[in-house]
PDB file of C-alpha atoms in Angstrom:
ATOM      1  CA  UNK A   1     319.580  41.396 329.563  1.00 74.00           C
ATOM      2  CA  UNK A   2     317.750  43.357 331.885  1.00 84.00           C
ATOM      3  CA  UNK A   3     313.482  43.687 331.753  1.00 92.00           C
ATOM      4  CA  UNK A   4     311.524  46.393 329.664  1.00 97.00           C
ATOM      5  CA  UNK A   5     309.006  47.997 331.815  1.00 97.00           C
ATOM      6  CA  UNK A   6     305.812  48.712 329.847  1.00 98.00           C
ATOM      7  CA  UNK A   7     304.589  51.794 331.379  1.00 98.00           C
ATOM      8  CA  UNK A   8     300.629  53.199 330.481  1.00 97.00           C
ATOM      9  CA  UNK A   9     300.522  56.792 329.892  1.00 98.00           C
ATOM     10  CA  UNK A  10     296.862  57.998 331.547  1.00 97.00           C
ATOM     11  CA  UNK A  11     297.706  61.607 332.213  1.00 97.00           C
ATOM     12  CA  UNK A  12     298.641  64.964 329.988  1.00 96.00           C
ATOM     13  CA  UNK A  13     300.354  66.317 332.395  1.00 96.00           C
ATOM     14  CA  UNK A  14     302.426  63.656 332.874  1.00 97.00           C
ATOM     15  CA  UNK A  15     306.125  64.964 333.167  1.00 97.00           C
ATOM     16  CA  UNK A  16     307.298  61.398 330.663  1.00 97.00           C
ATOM     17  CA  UNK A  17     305.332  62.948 327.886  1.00 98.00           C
ATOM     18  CA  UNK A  18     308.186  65.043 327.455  1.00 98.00           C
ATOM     19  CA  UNK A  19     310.534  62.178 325.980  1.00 98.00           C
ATOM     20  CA  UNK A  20     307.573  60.889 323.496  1.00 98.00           C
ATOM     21  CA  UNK A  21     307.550  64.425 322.423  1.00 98.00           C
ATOM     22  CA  UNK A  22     310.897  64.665 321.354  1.00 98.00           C
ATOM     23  CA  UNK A  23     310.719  60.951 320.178  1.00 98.00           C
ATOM     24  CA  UNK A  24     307.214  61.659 318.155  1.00 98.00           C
ATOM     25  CA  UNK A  25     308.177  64.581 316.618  1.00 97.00           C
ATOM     26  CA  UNK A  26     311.727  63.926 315.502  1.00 97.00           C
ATOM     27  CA  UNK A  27     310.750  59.744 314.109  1.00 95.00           C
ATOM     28  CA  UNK A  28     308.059  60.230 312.010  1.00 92.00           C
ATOM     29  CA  UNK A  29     307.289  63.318 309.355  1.00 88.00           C
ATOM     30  CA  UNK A  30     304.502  65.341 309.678  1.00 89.00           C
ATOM     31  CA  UNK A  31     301.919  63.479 307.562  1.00 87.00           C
ATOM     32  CA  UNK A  32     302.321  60.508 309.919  1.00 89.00           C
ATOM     33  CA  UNK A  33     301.705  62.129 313.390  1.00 93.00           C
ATOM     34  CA  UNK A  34     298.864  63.877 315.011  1.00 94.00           C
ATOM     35  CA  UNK A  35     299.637  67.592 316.137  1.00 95.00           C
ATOM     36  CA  UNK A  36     300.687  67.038 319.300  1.00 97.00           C
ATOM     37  CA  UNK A  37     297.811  68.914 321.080  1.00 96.00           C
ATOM     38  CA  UNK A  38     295.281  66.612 319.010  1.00 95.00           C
ATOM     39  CA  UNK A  39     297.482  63.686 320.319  1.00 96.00           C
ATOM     40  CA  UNK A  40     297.514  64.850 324.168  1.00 97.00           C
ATOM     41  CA  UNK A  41     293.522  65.597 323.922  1.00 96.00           C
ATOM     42  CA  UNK A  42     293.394  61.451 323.402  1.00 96.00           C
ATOM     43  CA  UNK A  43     295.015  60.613 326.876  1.00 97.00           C
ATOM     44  CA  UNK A  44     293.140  59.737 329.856  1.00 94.00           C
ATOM     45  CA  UNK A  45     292.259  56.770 332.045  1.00 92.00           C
ATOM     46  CA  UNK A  46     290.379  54.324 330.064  1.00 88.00           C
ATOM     47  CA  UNK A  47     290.880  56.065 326.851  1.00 90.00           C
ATOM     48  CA  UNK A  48     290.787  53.786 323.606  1.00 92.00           C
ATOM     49  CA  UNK A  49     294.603  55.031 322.840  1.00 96.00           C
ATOM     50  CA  UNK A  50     297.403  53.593 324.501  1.00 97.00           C
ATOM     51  CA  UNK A  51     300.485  55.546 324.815  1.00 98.00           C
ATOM     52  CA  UNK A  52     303.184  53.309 326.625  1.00 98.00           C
ATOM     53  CA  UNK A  53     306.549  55.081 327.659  1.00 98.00           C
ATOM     54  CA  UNK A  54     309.053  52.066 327.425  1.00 98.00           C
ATOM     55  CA  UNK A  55     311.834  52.335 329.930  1.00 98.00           C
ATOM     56  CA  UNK A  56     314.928  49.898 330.695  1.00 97.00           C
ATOM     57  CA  UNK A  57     316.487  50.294 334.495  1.00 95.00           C
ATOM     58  CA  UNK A  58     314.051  53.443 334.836  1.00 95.00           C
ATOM     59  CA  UNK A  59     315.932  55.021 331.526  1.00 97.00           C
ATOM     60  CA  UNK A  60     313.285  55.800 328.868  1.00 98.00           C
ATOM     61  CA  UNK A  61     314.140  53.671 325.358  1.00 98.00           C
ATOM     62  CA  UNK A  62     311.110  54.439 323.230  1.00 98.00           C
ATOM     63  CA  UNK A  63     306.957  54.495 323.148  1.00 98.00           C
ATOM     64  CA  UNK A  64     304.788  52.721 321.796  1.00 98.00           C
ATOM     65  CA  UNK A  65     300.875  54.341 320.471  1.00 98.00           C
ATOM     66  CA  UNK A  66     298.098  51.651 320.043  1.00 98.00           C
ATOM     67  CA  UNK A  67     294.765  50.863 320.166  1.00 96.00           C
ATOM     68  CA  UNK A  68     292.657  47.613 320.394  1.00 94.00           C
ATOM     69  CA  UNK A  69     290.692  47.639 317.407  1.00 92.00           C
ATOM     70  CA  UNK A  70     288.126  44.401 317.882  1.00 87.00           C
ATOM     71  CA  UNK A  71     290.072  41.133 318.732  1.00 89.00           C
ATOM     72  CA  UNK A  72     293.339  43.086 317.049  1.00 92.00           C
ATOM     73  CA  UNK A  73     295.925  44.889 318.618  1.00 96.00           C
ATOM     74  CA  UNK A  74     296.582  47.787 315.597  1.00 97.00           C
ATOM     75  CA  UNK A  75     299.996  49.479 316.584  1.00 97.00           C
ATOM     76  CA  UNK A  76     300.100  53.234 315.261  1.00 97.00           C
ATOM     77  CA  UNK A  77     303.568  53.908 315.999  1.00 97.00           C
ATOM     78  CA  UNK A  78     306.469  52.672 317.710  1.00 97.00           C
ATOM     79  CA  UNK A  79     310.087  54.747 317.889  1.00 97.00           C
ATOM     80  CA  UNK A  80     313.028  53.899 319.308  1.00 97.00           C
ATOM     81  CA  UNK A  81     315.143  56.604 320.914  1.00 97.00           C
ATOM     82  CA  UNK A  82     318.510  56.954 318.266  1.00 94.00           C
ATOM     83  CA  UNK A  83     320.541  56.566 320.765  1.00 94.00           C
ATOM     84  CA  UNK A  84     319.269  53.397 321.666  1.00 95.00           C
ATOM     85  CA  UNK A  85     318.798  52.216 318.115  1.00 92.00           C
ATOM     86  CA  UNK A  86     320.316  48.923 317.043  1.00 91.00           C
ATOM     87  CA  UNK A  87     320.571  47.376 320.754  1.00 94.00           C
ATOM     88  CA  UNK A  88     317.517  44.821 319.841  1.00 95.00           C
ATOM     89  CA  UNK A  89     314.554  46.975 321.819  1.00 97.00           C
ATOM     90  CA  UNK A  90     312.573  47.054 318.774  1.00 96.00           C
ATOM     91  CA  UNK A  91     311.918  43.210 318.797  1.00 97.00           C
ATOM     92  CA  UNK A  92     311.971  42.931 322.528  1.00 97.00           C
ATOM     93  CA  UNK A  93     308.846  45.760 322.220  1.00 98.00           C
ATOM     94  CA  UNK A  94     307.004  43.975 319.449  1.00 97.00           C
ATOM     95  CA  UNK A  95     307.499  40.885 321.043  1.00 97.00           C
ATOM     96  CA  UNK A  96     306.122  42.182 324.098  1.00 97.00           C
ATOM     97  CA  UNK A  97     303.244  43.464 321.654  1.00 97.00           C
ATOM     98  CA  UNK A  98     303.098  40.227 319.629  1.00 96.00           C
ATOM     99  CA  UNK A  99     301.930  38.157 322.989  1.00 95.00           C
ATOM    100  CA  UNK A 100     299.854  40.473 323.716  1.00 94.00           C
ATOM    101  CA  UNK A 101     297.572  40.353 320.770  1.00 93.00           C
ATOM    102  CA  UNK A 102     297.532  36.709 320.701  1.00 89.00           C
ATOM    103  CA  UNK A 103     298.186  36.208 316.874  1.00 84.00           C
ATOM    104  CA  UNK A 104     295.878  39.385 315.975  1.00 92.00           C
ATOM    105  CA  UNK A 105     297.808  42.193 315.534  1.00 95.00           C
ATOM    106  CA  UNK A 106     298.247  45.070 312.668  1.00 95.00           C
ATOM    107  CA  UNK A 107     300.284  47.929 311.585  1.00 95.00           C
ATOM    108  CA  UNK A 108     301.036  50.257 308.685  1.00 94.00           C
ATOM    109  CA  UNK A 109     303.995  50.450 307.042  1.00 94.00           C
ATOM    110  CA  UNK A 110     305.107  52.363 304.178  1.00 92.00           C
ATOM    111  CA  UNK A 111     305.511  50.705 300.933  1.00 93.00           C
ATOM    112  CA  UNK A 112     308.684  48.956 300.073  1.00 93.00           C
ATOM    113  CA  UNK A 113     310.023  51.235 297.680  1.00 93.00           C
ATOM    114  CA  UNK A 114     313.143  52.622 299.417  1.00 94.00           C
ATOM    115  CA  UNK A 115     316.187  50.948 301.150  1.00 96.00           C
ATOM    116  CA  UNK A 116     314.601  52.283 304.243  1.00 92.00           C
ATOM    117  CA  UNK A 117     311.168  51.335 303.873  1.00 93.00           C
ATOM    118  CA  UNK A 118     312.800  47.690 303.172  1.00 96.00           C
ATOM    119  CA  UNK A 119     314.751  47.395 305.740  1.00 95.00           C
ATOM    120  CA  UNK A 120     311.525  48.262 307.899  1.00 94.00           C
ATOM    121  CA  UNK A 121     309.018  45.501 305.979  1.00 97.00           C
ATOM    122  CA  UNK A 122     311.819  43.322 306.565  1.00 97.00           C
ATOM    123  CA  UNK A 123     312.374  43.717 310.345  1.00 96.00           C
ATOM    124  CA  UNK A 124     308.845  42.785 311.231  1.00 97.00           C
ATOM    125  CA  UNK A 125     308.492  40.011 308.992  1.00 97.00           C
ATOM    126  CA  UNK A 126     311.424  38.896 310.480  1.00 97.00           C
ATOM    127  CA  UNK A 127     309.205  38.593 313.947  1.00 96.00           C
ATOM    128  CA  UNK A 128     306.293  37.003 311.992  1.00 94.00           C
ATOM    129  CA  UNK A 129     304.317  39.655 310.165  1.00 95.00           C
ATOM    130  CA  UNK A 130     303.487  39.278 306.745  1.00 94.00           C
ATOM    131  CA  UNK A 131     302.972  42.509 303.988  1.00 93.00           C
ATOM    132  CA  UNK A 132     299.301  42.218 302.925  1.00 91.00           C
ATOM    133  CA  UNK A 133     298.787  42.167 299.330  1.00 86.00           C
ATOM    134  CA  UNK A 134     295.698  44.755 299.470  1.00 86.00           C
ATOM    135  CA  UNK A 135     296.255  48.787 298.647  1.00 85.00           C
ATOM    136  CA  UNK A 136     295.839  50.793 301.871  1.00 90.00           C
ATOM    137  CA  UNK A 137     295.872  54.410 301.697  1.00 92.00           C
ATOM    138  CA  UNK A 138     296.484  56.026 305.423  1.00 92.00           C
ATOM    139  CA  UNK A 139     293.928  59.022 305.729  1.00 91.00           C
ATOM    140  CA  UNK A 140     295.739  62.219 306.697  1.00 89.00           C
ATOM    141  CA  UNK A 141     295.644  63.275 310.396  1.00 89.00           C
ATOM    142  CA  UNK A 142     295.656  66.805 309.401  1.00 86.00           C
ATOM    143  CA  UNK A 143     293.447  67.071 306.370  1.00 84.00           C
ATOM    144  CA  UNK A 144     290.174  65.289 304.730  1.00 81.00           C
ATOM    145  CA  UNK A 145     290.163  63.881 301.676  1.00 81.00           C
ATOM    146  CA  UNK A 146     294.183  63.786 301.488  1.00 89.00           C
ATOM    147  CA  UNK A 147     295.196  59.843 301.502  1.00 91.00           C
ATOM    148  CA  UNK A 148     298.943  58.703 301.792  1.00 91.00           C
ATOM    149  CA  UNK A 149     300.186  55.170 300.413  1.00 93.00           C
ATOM    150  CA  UNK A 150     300.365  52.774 302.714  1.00 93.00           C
ATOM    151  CA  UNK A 151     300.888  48.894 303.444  1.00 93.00           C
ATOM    152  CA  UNK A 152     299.288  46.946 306.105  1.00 93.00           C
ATOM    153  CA  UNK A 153     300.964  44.345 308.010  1.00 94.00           C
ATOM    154  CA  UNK A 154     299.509  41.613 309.638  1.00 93.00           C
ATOM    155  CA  UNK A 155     300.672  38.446 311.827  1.00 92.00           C
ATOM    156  CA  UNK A 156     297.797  36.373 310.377  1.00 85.00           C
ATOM    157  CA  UNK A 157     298.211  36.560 306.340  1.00 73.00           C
ATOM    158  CA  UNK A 158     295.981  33.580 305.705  1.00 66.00           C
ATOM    159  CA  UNK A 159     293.176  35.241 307.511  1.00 63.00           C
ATOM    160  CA  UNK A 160     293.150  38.249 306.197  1.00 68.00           C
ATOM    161  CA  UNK A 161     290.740  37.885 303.272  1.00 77.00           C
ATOM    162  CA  UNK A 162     289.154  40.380 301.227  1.00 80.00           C
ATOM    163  CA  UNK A 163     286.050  41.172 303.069  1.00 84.00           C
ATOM    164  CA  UNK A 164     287.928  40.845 306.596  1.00 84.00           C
ATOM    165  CA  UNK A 165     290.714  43.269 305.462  1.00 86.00           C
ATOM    166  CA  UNK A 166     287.565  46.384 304.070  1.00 89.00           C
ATOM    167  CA  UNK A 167     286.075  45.603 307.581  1.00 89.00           C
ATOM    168  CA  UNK A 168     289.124  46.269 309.728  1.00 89.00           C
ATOM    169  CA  UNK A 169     290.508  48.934 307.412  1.00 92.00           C
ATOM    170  CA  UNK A 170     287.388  51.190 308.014  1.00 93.00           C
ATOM    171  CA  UNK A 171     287.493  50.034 311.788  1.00 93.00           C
ATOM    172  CA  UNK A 172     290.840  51.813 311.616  1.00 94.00           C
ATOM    173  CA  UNK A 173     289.537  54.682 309.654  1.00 93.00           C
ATOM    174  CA  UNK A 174     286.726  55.365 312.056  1.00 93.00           C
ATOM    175  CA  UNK A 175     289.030  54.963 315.922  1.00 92.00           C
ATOM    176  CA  UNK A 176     292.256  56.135 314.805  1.00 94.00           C
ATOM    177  CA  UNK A 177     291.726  58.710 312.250  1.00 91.00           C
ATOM    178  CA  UNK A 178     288.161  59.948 312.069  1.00 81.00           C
ATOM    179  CA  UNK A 179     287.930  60.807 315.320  1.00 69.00           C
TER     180      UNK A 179
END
């Protein structure tokens, strides 16, 4: 099995941004993705968002947006080119991710209601995460006041109580979508 590479995204002109693109715009619907101009205008050198381009032998495989939220690593998407869908990159990148955040990380999901959405809860709790019990409504990136139903997962379940959970759910609010 050959290495991921892990590569950091600093530029908008970089010529890579052109796979995330495609990859953005075709694996998640509108309501769950920045327009991409809004998303480009968050990429520079030192920049709170992280946009790795993951590549295997140089090939690009899929990205990964996050952003280091506190002692959490909260990852906003992750997408897996098709055609490299169901070759196991999607654990090898979260558990990349998963060492990375030393036992703190986060991510929304939507809720379990369709075979898709349950497949999806059940592929990261397969590599540890656990589906908090607490309502989470994901604030629209393209319009205020309009929420979206979300879940919240979370590798540290026993943690997360109530008052922890409020605190780094408007944390979230504030970097990622109030911005």
């Amino acid at each position: 099995m050959s290495a991921l590479n892990f590569l950091k995204i600093t530029d908008r002109k970089d010529e890579r941004l052109s796979f995330v693109k495609a990859l953005y715009q075709s694996a998640f619907p509108v309501q769950e993705r920045r327009e991409w101009p809004v998303l480009l205008s968050l990429i520079s050198p030192g920049a709170e968002m992280q946009v790795d381009l993951v590549t295997d032998q140089e090939q690009p495989v899929a990205f990964v947006i996050w952003w280091k939220i506190s002692d959490w690593l909260f990852i906003e998407h992750l997408a897996v080119s098709s055609a490299e869908r169901g070759k196991n990159y999607g654990s090898r990148i979260m558990h990349h991710y998963l060492d990375a955040a030393q036992g703190n990380m986060l991510l929304e999901v939507e809720p379990p209601l369709s075979e898709e959405a349950q497949r999806r809860v059940s592929f990261y709790e397969r590599l540890g995460l656990h589906l908090l019990d607490y309502m989470y409504e994901q604030p629209s990136y393209r319009e205020r006041g309009v929420v979206y139903p979300m879940r919240l997962m979370s590798t540290c379940k026993e943690l997360l109580d109530r008052p922890m959970f409020s605190h780094l759910v408007e944390q979230i609010k504030a970097k990622v979508y109030f911005i």
